[in-house]
PDB file of C-alpha atoms in Angstrom:
ATOM      1  CA  MET H   1     -30.153  35.672 -10.474  1.00 78.00           C
ATOM      2  CA  LEU H   2     -32.698  37.987 -11.428  1.00 80.00           C
ATOM      3  CA  LYS H   3     -31.258  40.606  -8.988  1.00 83.00           C
ATOM      4  CA  THR H   4     -27.938  40.559 -10.548  1.00 87.00           C
ATOM      5  CA  ILE H   5     -29.447  41.053 -14.037  1.00 86.00           C
ATOM      6  CA  ASP H   6     -31.606  43.532 -12.575  1.00 84.00           C
ATOM      7  CA  ARG H   7     -28.851  45.452 -11.270  1.00 88.00           C
ATOM      8  CA  GLY H   8     -26.758  44.851 -14.301  1.00 88.00           C
ATOM      9  CA  LEU H   9     -29.469  46.240 -16.650  1.00 86.00           C
ATOM     10  CA  ARG H  10     -29.732  49.556 -14.655  1.00 88.00           C
ATOM     11  CA  TRP H  11     -25.911  50.233 -14.198  1.00 91.00           C
ATOM     12  CA  SER H  12     -25.618  49.390 -18.008  1.00 92.00           C
ATOM     13  CA  THR H  13     -28.529  50.249 -20.401  1.00 93.00           C
ATOM     14  CA  GLY H  14     -30.619  52.307 -17.843  1.00 91.00           C
ATOM     15  CA  LEU H  15     -27.138  54.738 -17.031  1.00 94.00           C
ATOM     16  CA  MET H  16     -26.523  54.983 -20.423  1.00 95.00           C
ATOM     17  CA  ALA H  17     -30.052  56.177 -21.680  1.00 95.00           C
ATOM     18  CA  ALA H  18     -30.281  58.396 -18.315  1.00 96.00           C
ATOM     19  CA  MET H  19     -26.749  59.827 -19.337  1.00 97.00           C
ATOM     20  CA  ALA H  20     -27.792  60.353 -22.933  1.00 97.00           C
ATOM     21  CA  LEU H  21     -31.011  62.240 -22.017  1.00 97.00           C
ATOM     22  CA  PHE H  22     -29.135  64.446 -19.394  1.00 98.00           C
ATOM     23  CA  ALA H  23     -26.904  65.169 -22.453  1.00 97.00           C
ATOM     24  CA  ILE H  24     -29.831  66.090 -24.701  1.00 97.00           C
ATOM     25  CA  MET H  25     -31.185  68.350 -21.840  1.00 97.00           C
ATOM     26  CA  TRP H  26     -27.734  70.542 -21.655  1.00 97.00           C
ATOM     27  CA  LEU H  27     -27.049  70.371 -25.733  1.00 97.00           C
ATOM     28  CA  THR H  28     -30.661  71.686 -26.008  1.00 96.00           C
ATOM     29  CA  LEU H  29     -29.953  74.450 -23.124  1.00 96.00           C
ATOM     30  CA  VAL H  30     -26.668  75.479 -24.586  1.00 96.00           C
ATOM     31  CA  ASP H  31     -28.068  75.426 -28.231  1.00 95.00           C
ATOM     32  CA  VAL H  32     -31.241  77.525 -27.338  1.00 95.00           C
ATOM     33  CA  THR H  33     -29.092  80.179 -25.358  1.00 95.00           C
ATOM     34  CA  GLY H  34     -26.617  80.594 -28.304  1.00 94.00           C
ATOM     35  CA  ARG H  35     -29.117  81.117 -30.543  1.00 92.00           C
ATOM     36  CA  LYS H  36     -31.097  83.585 -28.233  1.00 92.00           C
ATOM     37  CA  PHE H  37     -28.273  85.595 -26.842  1.00 93.00           C
ATOM     38  CA  PHE H  38     -25.396  84.975 -29.381  1.00 91.00           C
ATOM     39  CA  SER H  39     -27.198  84.350 -32.550  1.00 90.00           C
ATOM     40  CA  ASN H  40     -25.235  81.327 -32.771  1.00 91.00           C
ATOM     41  CA  SER H  41     -26.016  77.595 -32.556  1.00 90.00           C
ATOM     42  CA  VAL H  42     -24.206  74.726 -31.294  1.00 92.00           C
ATOM     43  CA  PRO H  43     -22.643  73.486 -34.640  1.00 93.00           C
ATOM     44  CA  GLY H  44     -24.357  69.799 -35.763  1.00 93.00           C
ATOM     45  CA  SER H  45     -26.568  69.825 -32.800  1.00 94.00           C
ATOM     46  CA  LEU H  46     -29.659  68.346 -34.387  1.00 94.00           C
ATOM     47  CA  GLU H  47     -27.316  65.233 -35.558  1.00 95.00           C
ATOM     48  CA  ILE H  48     -25.803  64.773 -32.010  1.00 96.00           C
ATOM     49  CA  THR H  49     -29.479  65.140 -30.601  1.00 96.00           C
ATOM     50  CA  GLU H  50     -30.484  62.089 -33.056  1.00 96.00           C
ATOM     51  CA  ILE H  51     -27.628  60.093 -31.816  1.00 97.00           C
ATOM     52  CA  LEU H  52     -28.171  60.781 -28.356  1.00 97.00           C
ATOM     53  CA  MET H  53     -32.212  59.834 -28.910  1.00 97.00           C
ATOM     54  CA  VAL H  54     -31.223  56.647 -30.359  1.00 97.00           C
ATOM     55  CA  ILE H  55     -29.127  55.926 -27.361  1.00 97.00           C
ATOM     56  CA  VAL H  56     -32.187  57.091 -24.920  1.00 97.00           C
ATOM     57  CA  ILE H  57     -34.978  54.917 -26.724  1.00 96.00           C
ATOM     58  CA  PHE H  58     -32.827  51.747 -27.649  1.00 97.00           C
ATOM     59  CA  GLY H  59     -30.751  51.976 -24.251  1.00 95.00           C
ATOM     60  CA  ALA H  60     -34.393  51.999 -22.378  1.00 94.00           C
ATOM     61  CA  LEU H  61     -36.034  48.744 -24.477  1.00 95.00           C
ATOM     62  CA  PRO H  62     -34.031  46.208 -21.979  1.00 95.00           C
ATOM     63  CA  MET H  63     -35.034  47.962 -18.899  1.00 93.00           C
ATOM     64  CA  VAL H  64     -38.840  48.352 -20.121  1.00 92.00           C
ATOM     65  CA  SER H  65     -38.819  44.595 -21.457  1.00 93.00           C
ATOM     66  CA  TRP H  66     -37.258  43.622 -17.974  1.00 91.00           C
ATOM     67  CA  ARG H  67     -39.567  45.582 -15.845  1.00 90.00           C
ATOM     68  CA  GLY H  68     -42.569  44.834 -17.770  1.00 87.00           C
ATOM     69  CA  GLU H  69     -43.432  48.509 -18.297  1.00 86.00           C
ATOM     70  CA  HIS H  70     -44.960  48.104 -21.694  1.00 83.00           C
ATOM     71  CA  VAL H  71     -47.828  49.561 -22.878  1.00 83.00           C
ATOM     72  CA  VAL H  72     -50.528  46.738 -22.236  1.00 79.00           C
ATOM     73  CA  PHE H  73     -54.105  45.808 -23.495  1.00 78.00           C
ATOM     74  CA  ASP H  74     -55.506  44.228 -20.331  1.00 79.00           C
ATOM     75  CA  SER H  75     -59.270  44.499 -20.477  1.00 82.00           C
ATOM     76  CA  LEU H  76     -59.804  41.137 -21.429  1.00 81.00           C
ATOM     77  CA  ASP H  77     -57.619  39.841 -18.757  1.00 81.00           C
ATOM     78  CA  HIS H  78     -60.467  39.059 -16.443  1.00 84.00           C
ATOM     79  CA  LEU H  79     -61.875  36.330 -18.820  1.00 87.00           C
ATOM     80  CA  ILE H  80     -58.438  34.348 -19.245  1.00 88.00           C
ATOM     81  CA  PRO H  81     -58.131  31.637 -16.566  1.00 89.00           C
ATOM     82  CA  ASP H  82     -55.146  31.623 -14.511  1.00 86.00           C
ATOM     83  CA  TRP H  83     -53.505  28.132 -15.683  1.00 86.00           C
ATOM     84  CA  LEU H  84     -53.653  30.047 -19.198  1.00 91.00           C
ATOM     85  CA  ARG H  85     -52.315  33.567 -18.192  1.00 87.00           C
ATOM     86  CA  GLY H  86     -48.594  31.753 -17.559  1.00 86.00           C
ATOM     87  CA  ILE H  87     -48.832  30.218 -21.280  1.00 91.00           C
ATOM     88  CA  GLN H  88     -49.910  33.323 -22.675  1.00 90.00           C
ATOM     89  CA  ALA H  89     -47.132  35.082 -21.151  1.00 89.00           C
ATOM     90  CA  ARG H  90     -44.482  32.471 -22.230  1.00 94.00           C
ATOM     91  CA  VAL H  91     -46.145  32.746 -25.791  1.00 94.00           C
ATOM     92  CA  VAL H  92     -45.801  36.492 -25.808  1.00 92.00           C
ATOM     93  CA  HIS H  93     -42.268  36.440 -24.544  1.00 95.00           C
ATOM     94  CA  LEU H  94     -40.971  33.751 -27.185  1.00 97.00           C
ATOM     95  CA  ILE H  95     -42.725  35.962 -30.039  1.00 97.00           C
ATOM     96  CA  CYS H  96     -41.108  39.144 -28.532  1.00 96.00           C
ATOM     97  CA  ALA H  97     -37.951  37.156 -28.202  1.00 97.00           C
ATOM     98  CA  VAL H  98     -38.190  36.073 -31.853  1.00 98.00           C
ATOM     99  CA  THR H  99     -39.011  39.607 -33.105  1.00 98.00           C
ATOM    100  CA  PHE H 100     -36.231  41.433 -31.546  1.00 98.00           C
ATOM    101  CA  GLY H 101     -33.822  38.989 -32.457  1.00 97.00           C
ATOM    102  CA  PHE H 102     -34.834  39.208 -35.981  1.00 98.00           C
ATOM    103  CA  LEU H 103     -34.686  43.038 -35.722  1.00 98.00           C
ATOM    104  CA  GLY H 104     -31.594  43.121 -34.202  1.00 98.00           C
ATOM    105  CA  ARG H 105     -29.894  40.731 -37.045  1.00 98.00           C
ATOM    106  CA  LEU H 106     -31.473  43.205 -39.876  1.00 98.00           C
ATOM    107  CA  MET H 107     -29.970  46.091 -37.791  1.00 98.00           C
ATOM    108  CA  LEU H 108     -26.584  44.458 -37.788  1.00 98.00           C
ATOM    109  CA  MET H 109     -26.879  44.067 -41.401  1.00 97.00           C
ATOM    110  CA  ARG H 110     -27.709  47.379 -41.922  1.00 97.00           C
ATOM    111  CA  ALA H 111     -24.801  48.614 -39.776  1.00 97.00           C
ATOM    112  CA  GLU H 112     -22.185  46.728 -41.730  1.00 97.00           C
ATOM    113  CA  ARG H 113     -23.677  48.324 -45.117  1.00 97.00           C
ATOM    114  CA  PHE H 114     -22.948  51.671 -43.284  1.00 97.00           C
ATOM    115  CA  ALA H 115     -19.273  50.514 -42.381  1.00 97.00           C
ATOM    116  CA  GLU H 116     -18.871  49.314 -45.956  1.00 97.00           C
ATOM    117  CA  TYR H 117     -19.914  52.509 -47.835  1.00 97.00           C
ATOM    118  CA  GLY H 118     -18.268  54.811 -45.207  1.00 96.00           C
ATOM    119  CA  ASP H 119     -21.634  56.395 -44.276  1.00 96.00           C
ATOM    120  CA  THR H 120     -21.243  59.617 -42.169  1.00 95.00           C
ATOM    121  CA  THR H 121     -23.788  62.121 -40.944  1.00 93.00           C
ATOM    122  CA  VAL H 122     -23.973  65.319 -43.295  1.00 93.00           C
ATOM    123  CA  HIS H 123     -22.513  68.101 -41.081  1.00 92.00           C
ATOM    124  CA  LEU H 124     -20.341  66.509 -38.431  1.00 94.00           C
ATOM    125  CA  GLN H 125     -18.950  63.765 -40.756  1.00 95.00           C
ATOM    126  CA  LEU H 126     -19.665  61.216 -37.806  1.00 95.00           C
ATOM    127  CA  SER H 127     -19.803  57.571 -38.945  1.00 96.00           C
ATOM    128  CA  ILE H 128     -23.484  55.946 -38.589  1.00 96.00           C
ATOM    129  CA  ALA H 129     -22.044  52.353 -38.596  1.00 97.00           C
ATOM    130  CA  PRO H 130     -21.242  52.392 -34.601  1.00 97.00           C
ATOM    131  CA  VAL H 131     -24.529  53.687 -33.741  1.00 97.00           C
ATOM    132  CA  ALA H 132     -26.431  51.044 -35.901  1.00 97.00           C
ATOM    133  CA  TRP H 133     -24.014  48.246 -34.356  1.00 98.00           C
ATOM    134  CA  LEU H 134     -25.437  49.597 -30.773  1.00 97.00           C
ATOM    135  CA  MET H 135     -28.740  49.502 -31.980  1.00 97.00           C
ATOM    136  CA  ALA H 136     -28.549  45.977 -33.078  1.00 98.00           C
ATOM    137  CA  GLY H 137     -26.734  44.939 -29.847  1.00 97.00           C
ATOM    138  CA  LEU H 138     -29.599  46.566 -27.698  1.00 97.00           C
ATOM    139  CA  LEU H 139     -32.449  44.900 -29.432  1.00 98.00           C
ATOM    140  CA  VAL H 140     -30.527  41.480 -29.214  1.00 97.00           C
ATOM    141  CA  LEU H 141     -30.016  41.970 -25.572  1.00 97.00           C
ATOM    142  CA  THR H 142     -33.742  42.919 -25.350  1.00 97.00           C
ATOM    143  CA  GLY H 143     -34.875  39.745 -27.298  1.00 97.00           C
ATOM    144  CA  LEU H 144     -32.692  38.073 -24.749  1.00 96.00           C
ATOM    145  CA  VAL H 145     -34.540  39.610 -21.650  1.00 96.00           C
ATOM    146  CA  HIS H 146     -37.861  38.213 -23.195  1.00 96.00           C
ATOM    147  CA  LEU H 147     -36.009  34.611 -23.926  1.00 97.00           C
ATOM    148  CA  LEU H 148     -35.017  34.482 -20.358  1.00 95.00           C
ATOM    149  CA  PHE H 149     -38.781  35.036 -19.429  1.00 94.00           C
ATOM    150  CA  VAL H 150     -40.169  32.135 -21.522  1.00 95.00           C
ATOM    151  CA  PHE H 151     -38.104  29.902 -19.266  1.00 94.00           C
ATOM    152  CA  VAL H 152     -38.129  32.031 -16.131  1.00 92.00           C
ATOM    153  CA  LYS H 153     -41.784  33.795 -14.796  1.00 86.00           C
ATOM    154  CA  ALA H 154     -40.920  37.710 -15.158  1.00 79.00           C
ATOM    155  CA  PRO H 155     -41.133  39.708 -12.143  1.00 75.00           C
ATOM    156  CA  VAL H 156     -44.402  41.540 -11.898  1.00 70.00           C
ATOM    157  CA  PRO H 157     -43.965  45.388 -11.622  1.00 65.00           C
ATOM    158  CA  GLU H 158     -45.485  46.977  -8.259  1.00 64.00           C
ATOM    159  CA  HIS H 159     -48.376  48.836  -9.885  1.00 58.00           C
ATOM    160  CA  HIS H 160     -49.608  45.682 -11.384  1.00 56.00           C
ATOM    161  CA  HIS H 161     -50.711  44.675  -8.015  1.00 54.00           C
ATOM    162  CA  LEU H 162     -52.911  47.923  -7.359  1.00 53.00           C
ATOM    163  CA  PRO H 163     -56.476  47.483  -8.078  1.00 55.00           C
ATOM    164  CA  ALA H 164     -57.631  49.066 -11.352  1.00 53.00           C
ATOM    165  CA  ALA H 165     -59.151  52.063  -9.522  1.00 52.00           C
ATOM    166  CA  ASP H 166     -55.690  52.896  -7.555  1.00 52.00           C
ATOM    167  CA  ARG H 167     -53.760  52.635 -10.825  1.00 51.00           C
ATOM    168  CA  THR H 168     -55.858  55.420 -12.568  1.00 52.00           C
ATOM    169  CA  ALA H 169     -56.117  57.886  -9.699  1.00 48.00           C
ATOM    170  CA  PRO H 170     -53.199  60.344  -9.697  1.00 49.00           C
TER     171      PRO H 170
END
């Protein structure tokens, strides 16, 4: 089951974030080249980049949570007994699940308001509501990943198995 979820997240949110990052790269190249050599930039490139950045950041959240690649403060882990670490991990995942779910709900309410008012971007007049709905969905998905790890042991990333000296070496 976990391999299926991993594959599904990689091919959905991971691919979406990667494609958005690739699009930002090409948009920046074309925009800078147009400005430098043709004195003309891509119209609305800032707005498009902002929307693509939202996709990169929020699309990566479920994958980061799934793989346990968050920034982690583990300086005191050696003081915690092994039996308590499992409980600690489940409590942290529960707090994260509730937090991401709450943020997803807030973003959903904001998206509905954007849709109701017809809010758009300034230059290209693109609707903001679909972007906010995507953000809300990805926040809820991230919350569901953490909720799953309350009940199922989270896979440990490979770099967590290395001794501390090996992790810091380039």
